[in-house]
Amino acid sequence: MKKRIFSGIQPSGNLHIGNYLGAIQNWVKLQKEYDSIFCVVDMHAITVPQEPETLRRRTIEIAKIYLAAGIDPKKCSIFIQSHICEHAELGWILNTITKIPELEKMTQFKDKSAKDSRESASAGLFDYPVLMAADIVLYDTQLVPVGKDQKQHIELARTLAQRFNHKFGETFVIPEAYTKKESENIMGLDDPTKKMSKSAKSEYNYIALNDDAETVRKKIKKAVTDSGSEVVYQEDKPALKNLINIYSLLADKTPKEVEKLFAGKKYSDFKTELAEVIIKFLAPFQKKIGELSDEKVLAIMEDGAKKVRPLAKKKLEEVKKKIGFIV
Ligand code: AMP
Ligand code: TRP
């Protein structure tokens, strides 16, 4: 039997190449070998305020991004989280075996709730990792391909799955995070000490998946570099290392090959080429997105929900029986 992978992205804000390289690019590769389920996690998105019309539009947009990136709906199931109510139900049950300090130590919660004041953060934001654990364990997921920032959440999913199994008998598969060293943490173009982020203050932090060619050239030109002049892949040159990682992941070369390619050349030569590599990736990708109709995408998502619903129902029924609910 094929191993199962599951992952998802929130329809909140513009996606950037960090999201693509850290998550989606790996999904596309893994779908060949794994039984793959990918989700648009709209229930996670509403843990911070969302404008309803924007949420609807972005949910469809994320689905289009999955498809344009090469996720094949014939091989995988793609669906919208809120279409499978078992996620919320299992989330509730897992809440009852989650300890408050386990959620209090989550760095994403601390970051997100610090941004506004903690007083205005929702209970949903606090509880976010439990719903994520439910997403994962509902489908007997073995691997969860994500970026580094999600590893702590997957640790909690493991803890909760183990705790449930221990209390009520073998029920859940214990999931593992899947990350790649070069792509798990793409850094900001304006600050290589912080991850590329859609909530960054400056748009020079990221390349958005919908940036046009001129914007890409402008942003890469402005990207910070390290002292020196040689294009080398070294720990003590974090800005350059990040740019080389982006180049190597998009051009399907190793960082060392990229280093060789630019031996004896200047930073500016490398940056010019890097911008072109990014544009060469983005242009056909954006074209595909433009060609996908909302109706077609929604039909694919409905189809995906149909495929996964029986799995979710079966697992939830097993859980309910084990905890003593009358089913
Ligand atoms: P988010 O934008 O937080 O919904 O993230 C969607 C996916 O992209 C998750 O798997 C993240 O871990 C991943 N991700 C977000 N930012 C980065 C980044 N800077 N580098 C690598 N992966 C990232
Ligand atoms: N929390 C993830 C993020 O912000 C999104 C997510 C929700 C997810 N449920 C998931 C990722 C299940 C992997 C598996 O990126």
CSV table of C-alpha atoms and ligand atoms in Angstrom, one decimal:
chain,number,residue,atom,x,y,z
A,1,MET,CA,0.0,0.0,0.0
A,2,LYS,CA,1.2,3.5,-0.8
A,3,LYS,CA,2.0,5.8,2.1
A,4,ARG,CA,-0.4,8.7,2.7
A,5,ILE,CA,0.6,12.4,2.7
A,6,PHE,CA,-1.6,15.3,3.7
A,7,SER,CA,-1.0,19.0,3.6
A,8,GLY,CA,-2.9,22.3,3.3
A,9,ILE,CA,-2.5,26.0,2.9
A,10,GLN,CA,-4.7,28.8,4.3
A,11,PRO,CA,-6.6,31.1,1.9
A,12,SER,CA,-5.5,34.2,3.7
A,13,GLY,CA,-3.3,36.6,1.8
A,14,ASN,CA,-1.0,36.4,-1.3
A,15,LEU,CA,1.2,33.3,-1.6
A,16,HIS,CA,4.9,33.8,-2.2
A,17,ILE,CA,7.7,31.6,-3.6
A,18,GLY,CA,8.5,30.6,0.0
A,19,ASN,CA,5.1,28.9,0.2
A,20,TYR,CA,5.7,27.3,-3.2
A,21,LEU,CA,9.2,26.1,-2.6
A,22,GLY,CA,8.6,25.1,1.1
A,23,ALA,CA,5.4,23.2,0.5
A,24,ILE,CA,3.8,23.0,-3.0
A,25,GLN,CA,6.9,22.1,-5.0
A,26,ASN,CA,7.4,19.1,-2.7
A,27,TRP,CA,3.8,18.0,-3.0
A,28,VAL,CA,4.1,18.0,-6.8
A,29,LYS,CA,7.1,15.7,-6.5
A,30,LEU,CA,5.6,13.5,-3.8
A,31,GLN,CA,2.3,12.9,-5.5
A,32,LYS,CA,3.9,10.3,-7.8
A,33,GLU,CA,4.8,8.0,-5.0
A,34,TYR,CA,2.3,8.8,-2.3
A,35,ASP,CA,-1.4,8.6,-1.8
A,36,SER,CA,-1.9,12.4,-1.6
A,37,ILE,CA,-4.5,14.6,0.0
A,38,PHE,CA,-4.3,18.4,-0.3
A,39,CYS,CA,-6.7,20.8,1.3
A,40,VAL,CA,-7.5,24.5,1.3
A,41,VAL,CA,-7.9,25.1,5.0
A,42,ASP,CA,-10.6,27.8,5.1
A,43,MET,CA,-11.5,26.9,8.7
A,44,HIS,CA,-7.9,27.8,9.7
A,45,ALA,CA,-8.1,31.1,7.8
A,46,ILE,CA,-11.1,32.3,9.9
A,47,THR,CA,-9.0,32.2,13.1
A,48,VAL,CA,-8.2,35.8,12.2
A,49,PRO,CA,-10.8,38.1,10.8
A,50,GLN,CA,-11.7,37.6,7.1
A,51,GLU,CA,-13.9,39.5,4.7
A,52,PRO,CA,-16.3,36.9,3.4
A,53,GLU,CA,-16.1,37.8,-0.3
A,54,THR,CA,-12.3,37.9,-0.1
A,55,LEU,CA,-12.2,34.5,1.7
A,56,ARG,CA,-14.4,33.0,-1.0
A,57,ARG,CA,-12.2,34.4,-3.8
A,58,ARG,CA,-9.0,33.3,-2.1
A,59,THR,CA,-10.2,29.8,-1.5
A,60,ILE,CA,-10.7,29.3,-5.2
A,61,GLU,CA,-7.4,31.1,-5.9
A,62,ILE,CA,-5.4,28.6,-3.7
A,63,ALA,CA,-7.1,25.7,-5.4
A,64,LYS,CA,-6.0,27.2,-8.8
A,65,ILE,CA,-2.5,27.5,-7.5
A,66,TYR,CA,-2.4,23.9,-6.5
A,67,LEU,CA,-3.6,22.9,-10.0
A,68,ALA,CA,-1.4,25.3,-11.9
A,69,ALA,CA,1.6,24.1,-9.9
A,70,GLY,CA,1.0,20.6,-11.2
A,71,ILE,CA,-1.1,18.9,-8.5
A,72,ASP,CA,-2.9,16.3,-10.6
A,73,PRO,CA,-6.5,15.7,-9.4
A,74,LYS,CA,-6.5,12.3,-11.0
A,75,LYS,CA,-3.7,11.2,-8.7
A,76,CYS,CA,-4.6,13.2,-5.6
A,77,SER,CA,-7.6,14.4,-3.7
A,78,ILE,CA,-7.9,18.2,-3.5
A,79,PHE,CA,-10.8,19.6,-1.4
A,80,ILE,CA,-11.9,22.5,0.8
A,81,GLN,CA,-11.6,21.8,4.5
A,82,SER,CA,-15.0,23.1,5.5
A,83,HIS,CA,-16.7,20.7,3.0
A,84,ILE,CA,-15.7,17.8,5.3
A,85,CYS,CA,-17.4,18.5,8.6
A,86,GLU,CA,-15.5,15.6,10.3
A,87,HIS,CA,-12.4,17.9,10.6
A,88,ALA,CA,-14.3,20.2,13.0
A,89,GLU,CA,-15.8,17.3,14.9
A,90,LEU,CA,-12.5,15.5,15.4
A,91,GLY,CA,-10.9,18.8,16.3
A,92,TRP,CA,-13.4,19.2,19.1
A,93,ILE,CA,-12.7,15.7,20.4
A,94,LEU,CA,-9.0,16.2,20.3
A,95,ASN,CA,-9.4,19.5,22.2
A,96,THR,CA,-10.5,17.4,25.2
A,97,ILE,CA,-7.2,15.6,25.4
A,98,THR,CA,-5.1,18.8,24.7
A,99,LYS,CA,-3.5,20.6,27.6
A,100,ILE,CA,-3.6,24.4,27.7
A,101,PRO,CA,0.2,24.8,28.1
A,102,GLU,CA,0.7,22.7,25.0
A,103,LEU,CA,-1.1,25.4,23.0
A,104,GLU,CA,0.4,28.3,25.0
A,105,LYS,CA,3.9,27.4,23.9
A,106,MET,CA,3.1,27.4,20.2
A,107,THR,CA,5.4,30.0,18.5
A,108,GLN,CA,2.9,30.8,15.7
A,109,PHE,CA,0.2,31.6,18.3
A,110,LYS,CA,2.6,33.7,20.2
A,111,ASP,CA,3.7,35.6,17.1
A,112,LYS,CA,0.2,36.1,15.7
A,113,SER,CA,-1.4,37.0,19.0
A,114,ALA,CA,1.4,39.5,19.8
A,115,LYS,CA,0.8,41.3,16.5
A,116,ASP,CA,-2.6,42.7,17.6
A,117,SER,CA,-3.0,42.6,21.3
A,118,ARG,CA,-3.4,39.2,23.0
A,119,GLU,CA,-6.8,40.5,24.2
A,120,SER,CA,-8.2,40.5,20.7
A,121,ALA,CA,-6.8,37.1,19.6
A,122,SER,CA,-9.7,34.6,19.1
A,123,ALA,CA,-10.0,31.3,20.9
A,124,GLY,CA,-9.9,29.8,17.4
A,125,LEU,CA,-6.4,31.1,16.9
A,126,PHE,CA,-5.3,29.5,20.1
A,127,ASP,CA,-6.9,26.3,19.2
A,128,TYR,CA,-5.6,26.3,15.6
A,129,PRO,CA,-3.0,23.5,16.1
A,130,VAL,CA,-5.6,21.1,17.4
A,131,LEU,CA,-7.7,21.5,14.2
A,132,MET,CA,-4.5,21.0,12.2
A,133,ALA,CA,-3.9,17.8,14.2
A,134,ALA,CA,-7.4,16.7,13.3
A,135,ASP,CA,-6.8,17.4,9.6
A,136,ILE,CA,-3.8,15.2,9.7
A,137,VAL,CA,-4.8,12.2,11.8
A,138,LEU,CA,-8.3,11.9,10.3
A,139,TYR,CA,-6.7,10.4,7.2
A,140,ASP,CA,-4.1,8.1,8.7
A,141,THR,CA,-1.4,10.5,7.4
A,142,GLN,CA,2.1,9.3,7.5
A,143,LEU,CA,3.9,12.3,6.1
A,144,VAL,CA,3.1,16.0,6.2
A,145,PRO,CA,5.1,18.1,3.7
A,146,VAL,CA,5.4,21.6,5.1
A,147,GLY,CA,7.8,24.4,5.8
A,148,LYS,CA,9.9,24.6,9.0
A,149,ASP,CA,7.4,26.9,10.8
A,150,GLN,CA,4.8,24.1,10.9
A,151,LYS,CA,7.1,21.5,12.5
A,152,GLN,CA,6.0,22.4,16.0
A,153,HIS,CA,2.3,22.0,15.1
A,154,ILE,CA,3.1,18.5,13.7
A,155,GLU,CA,4.9,17.6,16.9
A,156,LEU,CA,1.6,18.4,18.7
A,157,ALA,CA,-0.3,16.2,16.2
A,158,ARG,CA,2.0,13.4,17.1
A,159,THR,CA,1.6,14.0,20.8
A,160,LEU,CA,-2.2,14.0,20.5
A,161,ALA,CA,-2.3,10.9,18.3
A,162,GLN,CA,-0.1,9.0,20.7
A,163,ARG,CA,-2.1,10.2,23.7
A,164,PHE,CA,-5.4,9.1,22.1
A,165,ASN,CA,-4.0,5.7,21.2
A,166,HIS,CA,-2.7,5.2,24.7
A,167,LYS,CA,-6.0,6.2,26.3
A,168,PHE,CA,-8.5,4.5,23.9
A,169,GLY,CA,-6.5,1.9,22.0
A,170,GLU,CA,-4.6,2.0,18.6
A,171,THR,CA,-6.6,4.4,16.4
A,172,PHE,CA,-4.3,6.9,14.7
A,173,VAL,CA,-1.2,6.7,12.6
A,174,ILE,CA,1.6,8.8,14.1
A,175,PRO,CA,2.4,11.4,11.4
A,176,GLU,CA,5.8,12.9,10.6
A,177,ALA,CA,6.8,16.2,9.1
A,178,TYR,CA,8.5,16.1,5.7
A,179,THR,CA,10.8,19.0,5.0
A,180,LYS,CA,13.9,19.6,2.8
A,181,LYS,CA,16.9,21.5,4.1
A,182,GLU,CA,17.2,23.9,1.1
A,183,SER,CA,13.5,24.8,1.0
A,184,GLU,CA,12.1,24.5,4.5
A,185,ASN,CA,12.9,28.1,5.4
A,186,ILE,CA,13.1,30.5,2.5
A,187,MET,CA,14.2,33.8,4.0
A,188,GLY,CA,13.1,37.4,3.3
A,189,LEU,CA,14.8,39.1,0.4
A,190,ASP,CA,15.1,42.3,2.5
A,191,ASP,CA,16.3,40.5,5.7
A,192,PRO,CA,17.9,37.0,5.5
A,193,THR,CA,17.5,36.5,9.2
A,194,LYS,CA,13.7,36.3,9.0
A,195,LYS,CA,11.6,34.0,7.0
A,196,MET,CA,9.9,35.2,3.8
A,197,SER,CA,6.4,36.0,5.0
A,198,LYS,CA,3.2,37.3,3.5
A,199,SER,CA,2.6,39.5,6.5
A,200,ALA,CA,6.0,41.3,6.1
A,201,LYS,CA,5.9,45.0,6.2
A,202,SER,CA,7.7,45.6,2.9
A,203,GLU,CA,6.7,44.0,-0.4
A,204,TYR,CA,10.5,43.8,-1.0
A,205,ASN,CA,10.5,40.9,1.5
A,206,TYR,CA,8.9,38.4,-0.9
A,207,ILE,CA,8.2,37.4,-4.5
A,208,ALA,CA,4.5,36.9,-4.7
A,209,LEU,CA,3.3,34.1,-7.0
A,210,ASN,CA,1.3,36.8,-9.0
A,211,ASP,CA,4.2,39.3,-9.4
A,212,ASP,CA,4.8,40.3,-13.0
A,213,ALA,CA,8.3,40.2,-14.6
A,214,GLU,CA,9.1,43.9,-14.0
A,215,THR,CA,8.3,43.5,-10.3
A,216,VAL,CA,10.4,40.4,-10.0
A,217,ARG,CA,13.4,42.2,-11.6
A,218,LYS,CA,13.0,45.2,-9.3
A,219,LYS,CA,12.7,43.1,-6.2
A,220,ILE,CA,15.7,40.8,-6.9
A,221,LYS,CA,17.8,43.9,-7.8
A,222,LYS,CA,17.0,45.3,-4.4
A,223,ALA,CA,17.5,42.1,-2.5
A,224,VAL,CA,20.2,42.4,0.2
A,225,THR,CA,23.4,40.5,-0.4
A,226,ASP,CA,26.4,39.9,1.9
A,227,SER,CA,29.8,41.5,1.9
A,228,GLY,CA,32.3,40.2,-0.7
A,229,SER,CA,31.8,39.8,-4.4
A,230,GLU,CA,32.0,36.1,-5.1
A,231,VAL,CA,28.8,34.0,-5.6
A,232,VAL,CA,29.5,31.4,-2.9
A,233,TYR,CA,27.2,29.1,-0.9
A,234,GLN,CA,28.3,29.5,2.7
A,235,GLU,CA,26.7,29.6,6.1
A,236,ASP,CA,28.3,33.0,6.8
A,237,LYS,CA,26.7,34.5,3.7
A,238,PRO,CA,23.0,34.0,4.6
A,239,ALA,CA,21.6,36.4,2.0
A,240,LEU,CA,23.5,34.8,-0.8
A,241,LYS,CA,22.8,31.3,0.5
A,242,ASN,CA,19.1,32.1,0.4
A,243,LEU,CA,19.2,33.5,-3.2
A,244,ILE,CA,21.2,30.5,-4.3
A,245,ASN,CA,18.7,28.2,-2.7
A,246,ILE,CA,15.9,29.9,-4.6
A,247,TYR,CA,17.8,29.6,-7.9
A,248,SER,CA,18.7,26.0,-7.3
A,249,LEU,CA,15.2,24.9,-6.4
A,250,LEU,CA,13.6,26.6,-9.4
A,251,ALA,CA,16.3,25.6,-11.9
A,252,ASP,CA,16.6,22.1,-10.5
A,253,LYS,CA,20.3,22.3,-9.8
A,254,THR,CA,22.2,21.7,-6.6
A,255,PRO,CA,23.6,24.8,-4.8
A,256,LYS,CA,27.1,23.7,-5.7
A,257,GLU,CA,26.2,23.6,-9.4
A,258,VAL,CA,24.8,27.1,-9.1
A,259,GLU,CA,28.0,28.2,-7.4
A,260,LYS,CA,30.0,26.8,-10.3
A,261,LEU,CA,27.8,28.4,-12.9
A,262,PHE,CA,28.6,31.8,-11.5
A,263,ALA,CA,32.3,31.2,-10.6
A,264,GLY,CA,34.2,34.4,-11.4
A,265,LYS,CA,31.0,36.4,-12.0
A,266,LYS,CA,29.6,39.3,-10.0
A,267,TYR,CA,26.6,39.5,-7.7
A,268,SER,CA,24.8,41.6,-10.3
A,269,ASP,CA,25.3,38.9,-13.0
A,270,PHE,CA,23.9,36.3,-10.6
A,271,LYS,CA,20.9,38.5,-9.6
A,272,THR,CA,20.0,39.2,-13.3
A,273,GLU,CA,20.0,35.5,-14.0
A,274,LEU,CA,18.1,34.7,-10.8
A,275,ALA,CA,15.3,37.2,-11.8
A,276,GLU,CA,15.0,35.5,-15.2
A,277,VAL,CA,14.8,32.0,-13.6
A,278,ILE,CA,12.0,33.2,-11.4
A,279,ILE,CA,10.2,34.8,-14.3
A,280,LYS,CA,10.6,31.7,-16.4
A,281,PHE,CA,8.9,29.7,-13.6
A,282,LEU,CA,6.2,32.3,-12.9
A,283,ALA,CA,5.0,33.2,-16.4
A,284,PRO,CA,3.6,29.7,-17.4
A,285,PHE,CA,2.3,29.2,-13.9
A,286,GLN,CA,0.4,32.5,-14.0
A,287,LYS,CA,-0.9,31.7,-17.5
A,288,LYS,CA,-2.3,28.4,-16.3
A,289,ILE,CA,-4.1,30.1,-13.4
A,290,GLY,CA,-5.7,32.5,-15.8
A,291,GLU,CA,-7.0,29.6,-17.9
A,292,LEU,CA,-8.7,27.8,-15.0
A,293,SER,CA,-12.4,28.8,-14.6
A,294,ASP,CA,-13.9,29.0,-11.1
A,295,GLU,CA,-16.5,26.5,-12.1
A,296,LYS,CA,-14.0,23.9,-13.2
A,297,VAL,CA,-12.0,24.3,-10.0
A,298,LEU,CA,-15.0,24.0,-7.8
A,299,ALA,CA,-16.0,20.8,-9.6
A,300,ILE,CA,-12.6,19.4,-9.0
A,301,MET,CA,-12.8,20.3,-5.3
A,302,GLU,CA,-16.2,18.7,-5.0
A,303,ASP,CA,-14.9,15.6,-6.6
A,304,GLY,CA,-12.0,15.6,-4.1
A,305,ALA,CA,-14.4,15.9,-1.2
A,306,LYS,CA,-16.4,13.0,-2.5
A,307,LYS,CA,-13.2,10.9,-2.5
A,308,VAL,CA,-12.1,11.7,1.0
A,309,ARG,CA,-15.5,11.9,2.8
A,310,PRO,CA,-15.8,8.1,3.3
A,311,LEU,CA,-12.3,8.0,4.8
A,312,ALA,CA,-13.1,10.8,7.2
A,313,LYS,CA,-16.5,9.3,8.2
A,314,LYS,CA,-15.0,5.9,8.9
A,315,LYS,CA,-12.2,7.3,11.1
A,316,LEU,CA,-14.5,9.6,13.0
A,317,GLU,CA,-17.0,6.8,13.7
A,318,GLU,CA,-14.2,4.6,15.0
A,319,VAL,CA,-13.1,7.5,17.3
A,320,LYS,CA,-16.7,8.1,18.5
A,321,LYS,CA,-17.2,4.4,19.4
A,322,LYS,CA,-13.9,4.3,21.3
A,323,ILE,CA,-14.6,7.3,23.4
A,324,GLY,CA,-18.1,6.0,24.3
A,325,PHE,CA,-20.4,8.0,22.1
A,326,ILE,CA,-23.5,6.1,20.8
A,327,VAL,CA,-23.2,5.9,17.1
B,1,AMP,P1,1.2,29.7,5.3
B,1,AMP,O1,1.5,30.8,4.4
B,1,AMP,O2,1.6,30.0,6.7
B,1,AMP,O3,-0.2,29.2,5.3
B,1,AMP,O4,2.1,28.5,4.9
B,1,AMP,C1,1.8,27.6,3.8
B,1,AMP,C2,2.9,26.6,3.7
B,1,AMP,O5,4.1,27.3,3.3
B,1,AMP,C3,3.3,25.9,5.0
B,1,AMP,O6,3.7,24.6,4.8
B,1,AMP,C4,4.5,26.7,5.5
B,1,AMP,O7,5.3,26.0,6.3
B,1,AMP,C5,5.2,27.1,4.2
B,1,AMP,N1,6.0,28.3,4.3
B,1,AMP,C6,5.5,29.5,4.6
B,1,AMP,N2,6.5,30.4,4.6
B,1,AMP,C7,7.6,29.7,4.2
B,1,AMP,C8,9.0,30.1,4.0
B,1,AMP,N3,9.4,31.3,4.2
B,1,AMP,N4,9.9,29.1,3.6
B,1,AMP,C9,9.4,27.8,3.4
B,1,AMP,N5,8.2,27.4,3.6
B,1,AMP,C10,7.3,28.4,4.0
B,2,TRP,N1,-1.1,25.5,9.6
B,2,TRP,C1,-0.7,25.3,8.2
B,2,TRP,C2,-0.1,26.6,7.7
B,2,TRP,O1,-0.3,27.7,8.2
B,2,TRP,C3,-1.9,25.0,7.3
B,2,TRP,C4,-2.5,23.7,7.7
B,2,TRP,C5,-3.7,23.4,8.3
B,2,TRP,C6,-1.9,22.4,7.5
B,2,TRP,N2,-3.9,22.1,8.4
B,2,TRP,C7,-2.8,21.4,8.0
B,2,TRP,C8,-0.7,22.0,7.0
B,2,TRP,C9,-2.6,20.1,7.9
B,2,TRP,C10,-0.4,20.6,6.9
B,2,TRP,C11,-1.3,19.7,7.4
B,2,TRP,O2,0.7,26.6,6.8
